[in-house]
Amino acid sequence: VQLVESGGGSVQAGGSLRLSCQATGGTLENDAMGWFRRAPGKEREFVAVIRAGGRDTNYGDSVKGRFTISRVIGKSTVFLQMNNLKPEDTATYYCAAGLFTTSANWYDFWGQGTQVTVAS
C-alpha cells in the first residue's frame, strides 16, 4: 500500500490550503489516518489523526482551532484543511496510517510528503 499526498503549495500568512491523501494498491479503511510535519532543522511533529470511523480526532496543540482533519468513511482517503496559516506552519507534511495515536512509531504506512510554505 502506498500513500500519496497532494495539495501543498505556497500561500501568504492567513491563507488556507487543503491537503489530500489517497491510498493506492490496497485499502486502509480500518486504520486511523494522520498527518505529521517536519520543518527544516526540527523534529517530526504530530499534526492530527482521525479514527477509521471518523468519529474521533486529535490535534497537535500548535494547530488546534486552525486545522481540521476529515476522511471519506469506508475509503482510504484523508484530508487536512488548514486555515489561518502562519509562517511557522512551513514544513513538509506527511500522511500516515496506523493506530489512533500521536506517536509516529505506531504508524505503518507513510507518504512521500508534500511541501507547504507560508510567507509572512
Short mmCIF file of N, CA and C in Angstrom, two decimals, residues 3-6 17 32 43 45 50-51 55 61 88 95 99 104 109 114:
data_model
loop_
_atom_site.label_atom_id
_atom_site.label_comp_id
_atom_site.label_asym_id
_atom_site.label_seq_id
_atom_site.Cartn_x
_atom_site.Cartn_y
_atom_site.Cartn_z
N LEU A 3 0.79 5.63 0.13
CA LEU A 3 0.02 6.83 0.40
C LEU A 3 0.57 7.96 -0.45
N VAL A 4 -0.34 8.68 -1.10
CA VAL A 4 0.07 9.75 -2.00
C VAL A 4 -0.61 11.05 -1.54
N GLU A 5 0.21 12.03 -1.17
CA GLU A 5 -0.31 13.32 -0.73
C GLU A 5 -0.39 14.29 -1.91
N SER A 6 -1.28 15.24 -1.79
CA SER A 6 -1.37 16.33 -2.76
C SER A 6 -1.95 17.56 -2.07
N LEU A 17 -4.99 26.19 2.89
CA LEU A 17 -4.66 25.12 1.96
C LEU A 17 -5.40 23.87 2.41
N ALA A 32 -6.53 4.08 11.45
CA ALA A 32 -6.53 5.53 11.69
C ALA A 32 -5.59 6.17 10.67
N GLU A 43 12.40 18.51 14.69
CA GLU A 43 11.92 17.15 14.80
C GLU A 43 10.56 17.01 14.11
N GLU A 45 6.77 16.40 13.81
CA GLU A 45 5.74 16.87 14.74
C GLU A 45 4.39 16.29 14.34
N ILE A 50 -7.26 10.88 12.75
CA ILE A 50 -8.69 10.59 12.75
C ILE A 50 -8.88 9.08 12.74
N ARG A 51 -9.83 8.61 13.53
CA ARG A 51 -10.10 7.18 13.59
C ARG A 51 -10.70 6.67 12.28
N ARG A 55 -15.16 9.28 13.83
CA ARG A 55 -15.83 9.95 14.94
C ARG A 55 -14.86 10.67 15.87
N ASP A 61 -1.18 20.70 19.61
CA ASP A 61 -1.55 21.97 20.23
C ASP A 61 -1.34 23.17 19.31
N GLU A 88 5.19 29.70 10.71
CA GLU A 88 5.72 28.53 11.45
C GLU A 88 5.05 27.22 11.04
N CYS A 95 1.40 12.20 5.25
CA CYS A 95 0.24 11.41 5.59
C CYS A 95 0.70 10.06 6.10
N LEU A 99 -2.24 3.32 13.99
CA LEU A 99 -3.08 3.38 15.17
C LEU A 99 -3.49 4.82 15.46
N ALA A 104 4.51 8.75 16.14
CA ALA A 104 4.81 8.29 14.78
C ALA A 104 5.24 6.83 14.75
N PHE A 109 2.31 2.95 7.59
CA PHE A 109 2.39 3.40 6.20
C PHE A 109 2.57 4.91 6.16
N THR A 114 4.37 16.35 1.17
CA THR A 114 4.04 17.47 0.31
C THR A 114 4.46 18.76 1.02
#
